[in-house]
Short mmCIF file of C-alpha atoms in Angstrom, two decimals:
data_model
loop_
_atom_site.label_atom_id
_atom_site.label_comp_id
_atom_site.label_asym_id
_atom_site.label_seq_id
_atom_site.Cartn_x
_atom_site.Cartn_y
_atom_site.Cartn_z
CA UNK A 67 3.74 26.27 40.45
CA UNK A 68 1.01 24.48 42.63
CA UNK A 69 0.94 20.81 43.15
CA UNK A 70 -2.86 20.89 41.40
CA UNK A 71 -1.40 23.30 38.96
CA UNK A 72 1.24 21.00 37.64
CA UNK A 73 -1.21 18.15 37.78
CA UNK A 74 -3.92 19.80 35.19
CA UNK A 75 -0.90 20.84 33.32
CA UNK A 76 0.30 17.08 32.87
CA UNK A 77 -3.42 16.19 32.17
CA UNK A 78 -3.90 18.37 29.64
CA UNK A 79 -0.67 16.82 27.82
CA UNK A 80 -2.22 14.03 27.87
CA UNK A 81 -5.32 14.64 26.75
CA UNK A 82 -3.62 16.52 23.98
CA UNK A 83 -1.84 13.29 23.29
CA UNK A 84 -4.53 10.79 23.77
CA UNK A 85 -7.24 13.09 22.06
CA UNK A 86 -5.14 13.49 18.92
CA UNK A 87 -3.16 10.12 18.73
CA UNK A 88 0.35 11.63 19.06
CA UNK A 89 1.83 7.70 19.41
CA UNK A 90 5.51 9.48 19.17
CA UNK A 91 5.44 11.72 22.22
CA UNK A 92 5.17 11.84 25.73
CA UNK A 93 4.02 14.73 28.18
CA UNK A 94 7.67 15.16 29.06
CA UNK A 95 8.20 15.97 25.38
CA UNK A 96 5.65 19.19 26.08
CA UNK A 97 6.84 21.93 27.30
CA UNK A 98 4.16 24.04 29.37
CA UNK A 99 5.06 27.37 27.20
CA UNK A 100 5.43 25.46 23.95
CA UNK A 101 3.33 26.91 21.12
CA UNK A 102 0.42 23.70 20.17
CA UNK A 103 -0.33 25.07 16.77
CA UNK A 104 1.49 25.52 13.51
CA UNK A 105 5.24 26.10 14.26
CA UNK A 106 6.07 24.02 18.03
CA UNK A 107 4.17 21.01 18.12
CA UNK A 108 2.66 21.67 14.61
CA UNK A 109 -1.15 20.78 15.20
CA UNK A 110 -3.64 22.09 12.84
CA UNK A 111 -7.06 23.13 12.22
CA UNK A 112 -8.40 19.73 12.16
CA UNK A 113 -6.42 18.95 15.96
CA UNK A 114 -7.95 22.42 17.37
CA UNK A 115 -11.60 21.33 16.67
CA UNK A 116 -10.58 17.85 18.26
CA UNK A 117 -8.60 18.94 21.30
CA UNK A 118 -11.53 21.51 21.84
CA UNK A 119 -14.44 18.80 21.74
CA UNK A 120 -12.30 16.78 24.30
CA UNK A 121 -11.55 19.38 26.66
CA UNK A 122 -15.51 20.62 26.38
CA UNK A 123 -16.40 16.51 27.42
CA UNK A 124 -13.18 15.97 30.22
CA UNK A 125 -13.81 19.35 32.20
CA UNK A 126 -17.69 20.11 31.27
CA UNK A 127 -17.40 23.16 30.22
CA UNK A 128 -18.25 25.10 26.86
CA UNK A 129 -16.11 26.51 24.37
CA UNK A 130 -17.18 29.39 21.60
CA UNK A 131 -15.14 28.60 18.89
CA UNK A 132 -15.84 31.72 17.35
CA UNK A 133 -15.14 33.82 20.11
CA UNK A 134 -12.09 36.28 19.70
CA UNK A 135 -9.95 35.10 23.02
CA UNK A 136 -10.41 31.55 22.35
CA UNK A 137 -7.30 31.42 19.63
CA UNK A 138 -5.23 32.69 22.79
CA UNK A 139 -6.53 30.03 24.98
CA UNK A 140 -4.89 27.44 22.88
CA UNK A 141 -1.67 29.00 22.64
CA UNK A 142 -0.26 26.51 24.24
CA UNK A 143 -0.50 23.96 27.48
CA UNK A 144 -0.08 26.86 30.60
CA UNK A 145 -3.04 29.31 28.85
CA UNK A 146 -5.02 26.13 28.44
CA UNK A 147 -4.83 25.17 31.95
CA UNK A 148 -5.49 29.03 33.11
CA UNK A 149 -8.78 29.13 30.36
CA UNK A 150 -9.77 25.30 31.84
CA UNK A 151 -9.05 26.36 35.32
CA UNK A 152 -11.50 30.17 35.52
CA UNK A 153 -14.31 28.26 33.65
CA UNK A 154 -14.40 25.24 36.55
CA UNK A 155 -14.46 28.42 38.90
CA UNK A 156 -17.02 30.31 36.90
CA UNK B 172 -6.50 1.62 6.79
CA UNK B 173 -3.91 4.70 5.91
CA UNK B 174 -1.04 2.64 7.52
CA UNK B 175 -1.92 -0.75 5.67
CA UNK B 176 -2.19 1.39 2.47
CA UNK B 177 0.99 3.50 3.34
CA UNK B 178 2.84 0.44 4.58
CA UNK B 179 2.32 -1.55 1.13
CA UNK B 180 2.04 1.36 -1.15
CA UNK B 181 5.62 3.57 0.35
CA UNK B 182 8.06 1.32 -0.78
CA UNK B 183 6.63 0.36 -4.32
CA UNK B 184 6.94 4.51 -4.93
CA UNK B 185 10.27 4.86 -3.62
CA UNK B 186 12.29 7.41 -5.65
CA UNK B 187 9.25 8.13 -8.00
CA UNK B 188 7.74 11.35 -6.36
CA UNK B 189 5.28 11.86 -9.09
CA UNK B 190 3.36 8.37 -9.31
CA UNK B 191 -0.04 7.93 -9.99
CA UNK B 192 -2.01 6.66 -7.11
CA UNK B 193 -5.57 4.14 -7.88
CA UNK B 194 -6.88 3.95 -4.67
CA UNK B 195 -9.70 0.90 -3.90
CA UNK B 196 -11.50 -0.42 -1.26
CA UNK B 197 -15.26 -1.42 -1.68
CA UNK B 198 -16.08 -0.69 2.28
CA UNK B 199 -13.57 1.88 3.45
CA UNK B 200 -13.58 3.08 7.64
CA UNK B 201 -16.08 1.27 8.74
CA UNK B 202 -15.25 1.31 11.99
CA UNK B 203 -14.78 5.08 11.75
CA UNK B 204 -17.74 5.33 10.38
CA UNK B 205 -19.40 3.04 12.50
CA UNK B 206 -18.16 5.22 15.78
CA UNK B 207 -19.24 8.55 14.39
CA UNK B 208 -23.13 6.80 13.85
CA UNK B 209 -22.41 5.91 17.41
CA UNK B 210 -21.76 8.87 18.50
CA UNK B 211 -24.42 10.56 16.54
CA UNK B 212 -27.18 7.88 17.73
CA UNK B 213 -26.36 8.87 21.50
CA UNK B 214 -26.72 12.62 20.87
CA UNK B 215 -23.08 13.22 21.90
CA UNK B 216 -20.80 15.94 19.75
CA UNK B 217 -18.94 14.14 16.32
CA UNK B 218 -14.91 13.82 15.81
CA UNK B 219 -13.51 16.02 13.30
CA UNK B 220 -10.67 13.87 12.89
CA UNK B 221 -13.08 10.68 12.89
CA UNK B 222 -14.97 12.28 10.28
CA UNK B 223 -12.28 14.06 7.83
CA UNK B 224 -10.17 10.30 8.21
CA UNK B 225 -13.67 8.15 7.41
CA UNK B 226 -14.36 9.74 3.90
CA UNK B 227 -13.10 7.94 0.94
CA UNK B 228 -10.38 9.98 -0.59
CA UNK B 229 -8.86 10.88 2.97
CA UNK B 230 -5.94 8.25 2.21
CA UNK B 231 -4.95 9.90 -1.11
CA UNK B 232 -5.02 12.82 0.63
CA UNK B 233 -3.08 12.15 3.41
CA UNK B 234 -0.67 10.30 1.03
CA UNK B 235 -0.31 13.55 -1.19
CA UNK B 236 0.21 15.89 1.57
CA UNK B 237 2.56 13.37 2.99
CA UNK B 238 4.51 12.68 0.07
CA UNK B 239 4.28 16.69 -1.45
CA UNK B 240 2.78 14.35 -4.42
CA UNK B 241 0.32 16.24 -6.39
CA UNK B 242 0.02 13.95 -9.50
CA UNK B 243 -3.23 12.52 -10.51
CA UNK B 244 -4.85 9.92 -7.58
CA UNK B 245 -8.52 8.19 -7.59
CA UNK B 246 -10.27 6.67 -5.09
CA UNK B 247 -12.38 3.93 -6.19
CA UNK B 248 -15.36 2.09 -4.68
CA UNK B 249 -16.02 -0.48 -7.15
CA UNK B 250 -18.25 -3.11 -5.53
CA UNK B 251 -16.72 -6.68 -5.23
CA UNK B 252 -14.52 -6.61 -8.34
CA UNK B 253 -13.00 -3.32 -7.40
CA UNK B 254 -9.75 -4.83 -8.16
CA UNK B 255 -10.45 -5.61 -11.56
CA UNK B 256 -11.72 -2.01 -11.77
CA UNK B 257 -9.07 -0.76 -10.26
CA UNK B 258 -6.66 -2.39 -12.65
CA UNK B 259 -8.61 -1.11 -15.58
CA UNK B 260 -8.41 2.61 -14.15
CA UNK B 261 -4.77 2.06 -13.94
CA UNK B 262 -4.23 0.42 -17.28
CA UNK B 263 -6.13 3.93 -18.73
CA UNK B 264 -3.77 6.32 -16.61
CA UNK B 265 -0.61 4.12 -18.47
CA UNK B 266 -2.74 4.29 -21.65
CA UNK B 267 -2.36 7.89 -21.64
CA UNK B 268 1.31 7.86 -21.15
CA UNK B 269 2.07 7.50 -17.32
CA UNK B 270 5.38 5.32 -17.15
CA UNK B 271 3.74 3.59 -13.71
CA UNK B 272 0.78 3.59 -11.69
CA UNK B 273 0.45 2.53 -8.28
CA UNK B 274 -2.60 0.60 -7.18
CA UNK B 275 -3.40 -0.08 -3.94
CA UNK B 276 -6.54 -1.61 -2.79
CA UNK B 277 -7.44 -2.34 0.69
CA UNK B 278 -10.28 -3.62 3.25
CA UNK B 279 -10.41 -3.00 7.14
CA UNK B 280 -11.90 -5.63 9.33
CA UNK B 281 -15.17 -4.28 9.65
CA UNK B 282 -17.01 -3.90 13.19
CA UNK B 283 -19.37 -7.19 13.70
CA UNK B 284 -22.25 -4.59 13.53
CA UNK B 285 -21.84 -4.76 10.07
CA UNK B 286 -21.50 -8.91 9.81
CA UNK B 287 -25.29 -9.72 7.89
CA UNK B 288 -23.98 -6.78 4.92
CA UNK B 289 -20.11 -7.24 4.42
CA UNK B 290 -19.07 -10.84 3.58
CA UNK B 291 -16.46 -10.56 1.62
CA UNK B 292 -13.61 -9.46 3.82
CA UNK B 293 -12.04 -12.08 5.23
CA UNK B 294 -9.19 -10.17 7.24
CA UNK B 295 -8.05 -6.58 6.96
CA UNK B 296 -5.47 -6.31 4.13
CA UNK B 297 -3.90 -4.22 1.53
CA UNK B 298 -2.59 -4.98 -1.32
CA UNK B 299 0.11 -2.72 -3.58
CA UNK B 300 0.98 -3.38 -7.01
CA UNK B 301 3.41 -1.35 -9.25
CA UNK B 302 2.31 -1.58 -12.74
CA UNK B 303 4.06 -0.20 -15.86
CA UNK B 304 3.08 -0.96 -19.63
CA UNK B 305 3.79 -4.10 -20.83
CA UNK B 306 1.98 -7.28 -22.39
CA UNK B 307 2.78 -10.52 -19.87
CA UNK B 308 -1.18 -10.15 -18.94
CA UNK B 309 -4.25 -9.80 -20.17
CA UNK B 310 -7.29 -9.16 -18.71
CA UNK B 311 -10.80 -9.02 -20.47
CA UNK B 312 -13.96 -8.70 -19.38
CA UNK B 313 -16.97 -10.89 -20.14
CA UNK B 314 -20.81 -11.03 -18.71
CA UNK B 315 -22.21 -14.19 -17.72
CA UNK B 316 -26.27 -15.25 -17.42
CA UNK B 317 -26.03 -16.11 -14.06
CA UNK B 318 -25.31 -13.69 -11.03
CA UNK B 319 -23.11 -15.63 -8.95
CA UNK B 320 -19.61 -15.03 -7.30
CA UNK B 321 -15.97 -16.94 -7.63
CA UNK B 322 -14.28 -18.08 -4.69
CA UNK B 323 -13.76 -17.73 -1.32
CA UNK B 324 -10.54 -14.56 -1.69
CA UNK B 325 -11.01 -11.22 -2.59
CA UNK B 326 -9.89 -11.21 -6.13
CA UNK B 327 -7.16 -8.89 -5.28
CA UNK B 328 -5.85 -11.80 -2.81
CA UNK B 329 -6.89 -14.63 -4.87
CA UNK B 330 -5.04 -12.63 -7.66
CA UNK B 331 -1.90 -12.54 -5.50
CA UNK B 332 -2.01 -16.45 -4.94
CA UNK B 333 -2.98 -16.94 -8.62
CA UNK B 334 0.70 -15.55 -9.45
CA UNK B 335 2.46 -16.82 -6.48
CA UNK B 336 1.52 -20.60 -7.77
CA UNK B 337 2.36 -19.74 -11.18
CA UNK B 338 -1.06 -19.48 -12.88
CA UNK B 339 -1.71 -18.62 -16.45
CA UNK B 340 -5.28 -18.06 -16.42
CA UNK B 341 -8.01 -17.85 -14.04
CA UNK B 342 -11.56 -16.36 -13.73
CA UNK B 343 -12.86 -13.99 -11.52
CA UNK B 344 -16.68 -13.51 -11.37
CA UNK B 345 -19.05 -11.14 -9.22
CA UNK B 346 -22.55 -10.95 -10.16
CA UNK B 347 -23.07 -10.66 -13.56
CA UNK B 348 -19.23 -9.46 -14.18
CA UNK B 349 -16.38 -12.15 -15.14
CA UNK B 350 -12.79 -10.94 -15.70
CA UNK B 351 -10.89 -13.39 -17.70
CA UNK B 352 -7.09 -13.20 -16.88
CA UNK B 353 -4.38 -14.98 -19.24
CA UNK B 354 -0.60 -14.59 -19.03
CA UNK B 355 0.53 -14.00 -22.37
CA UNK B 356 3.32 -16.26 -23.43
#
């Protein structure tokens, strides 16, 4: 993995853990592959809409909630960075 | 607010997963609610989190989803003598045969914004009493002529100091409303 790669990776831990006021774990306890929602790290509904509103305002770009890919986005931290990283190109 | 109320109210229902929860606070978030007005005044998107935490029954929710608790819980917003009222909800819950209730009532530090409106909270607290049927109180309620308003407390604090110093009776008054309370000897 890239130097920049593993850099938006890390930042995107921590905005997961900022953003959602996880006071009990660090980036190193995120695993890149690790599954955000329901089983893995266990955030809900509530976290999605929350984590999606602060990576719309940190990277400026725009999310369709409704749209059918956007549940595999936010599979976990490495699809995030790949879905953060195409719309900064786009 | 949720860890005040969790941090006074956990212990009391230790081993009793099926408690009765009276929730109180006259102001609740305000400084939730206070940064999603922000928010909304400079045009910018609003926190789901901010907002599902700022509504009034989000503590008794996140206290029955923490503690798999589904047994009955109110939320109360009872103007200054919400303790008083919250004590009477609570007395009706062990009225109709509840062994305990829990009542917890609680005020956050609002933000200074709010200073001219909110005068009567001194410091954030929470307070959590365990009640269960007896007759060593009794607390009645009376109306006076006069609007005016008793002492410089909370009457959930002043309460607290009124049994710490071994009080029998004392008044508490807001507006029109006086609760009389007399230990029964």
């Amino acid at each position: 993995m890239s130097a920049p790669q593993q850099d938006l990776n890390r930042d995107l831990k921590q905005l997961i853990i900022d953003a959602l006021g996880l006071e009990d774990i660090s980036v190193q306890d995120i695993d890149d592959e690790q599954t955000l929602f329901g089983e893995g790290l266990g955030l809900d509904s509530v976290d999605a809409l929350e984590l999606g509103l602060a990576i719309q305002k940190r990277y400026g770009i725009k999310i369709d909630a409704d749209a059918k890919d956007t549940r595999n986005h936010f599979s976990n931290v490495a699809t995030l960075a790949a879905f953060v990283t195409a719309r900064q190109a786009a | 607010m949720a860890r005040m109320a969790f941090a006074v109210g956990w212990p009391l229902a230790e081993g009793q997963p099926q408690l009765p929860l009276v929730f109180v606070s006259r102001h609740g978030e305000t400084p939730r609610t206070f940064s999603i007005l922000s928010e909304l005044a400079a045009k910018q998107p609003l926190s789901p989190t901010q907002f599902s935490l700022s509504v009034h029954n989000a503590v008794i929710g996140l206290w029955s989803i923490l503690r798999g608790s589904t047994c009955e819980m109110t939320a109360l917003a009872a103007a200054g003598d919400g303790f008083e009222q919250g004590v009477l909800e609570a007395a009706a819950l062990l009225a109709e045969g509840a062994p305990a209730v829990l009542l917890i009532v609680t005020e956050e530090q609002p933000p200074q914004v709010y200073g001219p409106w909110i005068d009567d909270v001194p410091f954030a607290y929470a307070l959590g009493l365990l009640l269960t049927p007896g007759k060593q109180w009794q607390l009645a309620p009376a109306t006076t002529a006069e609007p005016s308003r008793h002492g410089a407390l909370p009457h959930g604090l002043s309460w607290l100091k009124a049994m710490l110093t071994g009080c029998d009776s004392f008044t508490h008054t807001w507006m029109r409303r006086t609760w009389n309370w007399h230990r029964q000897l």
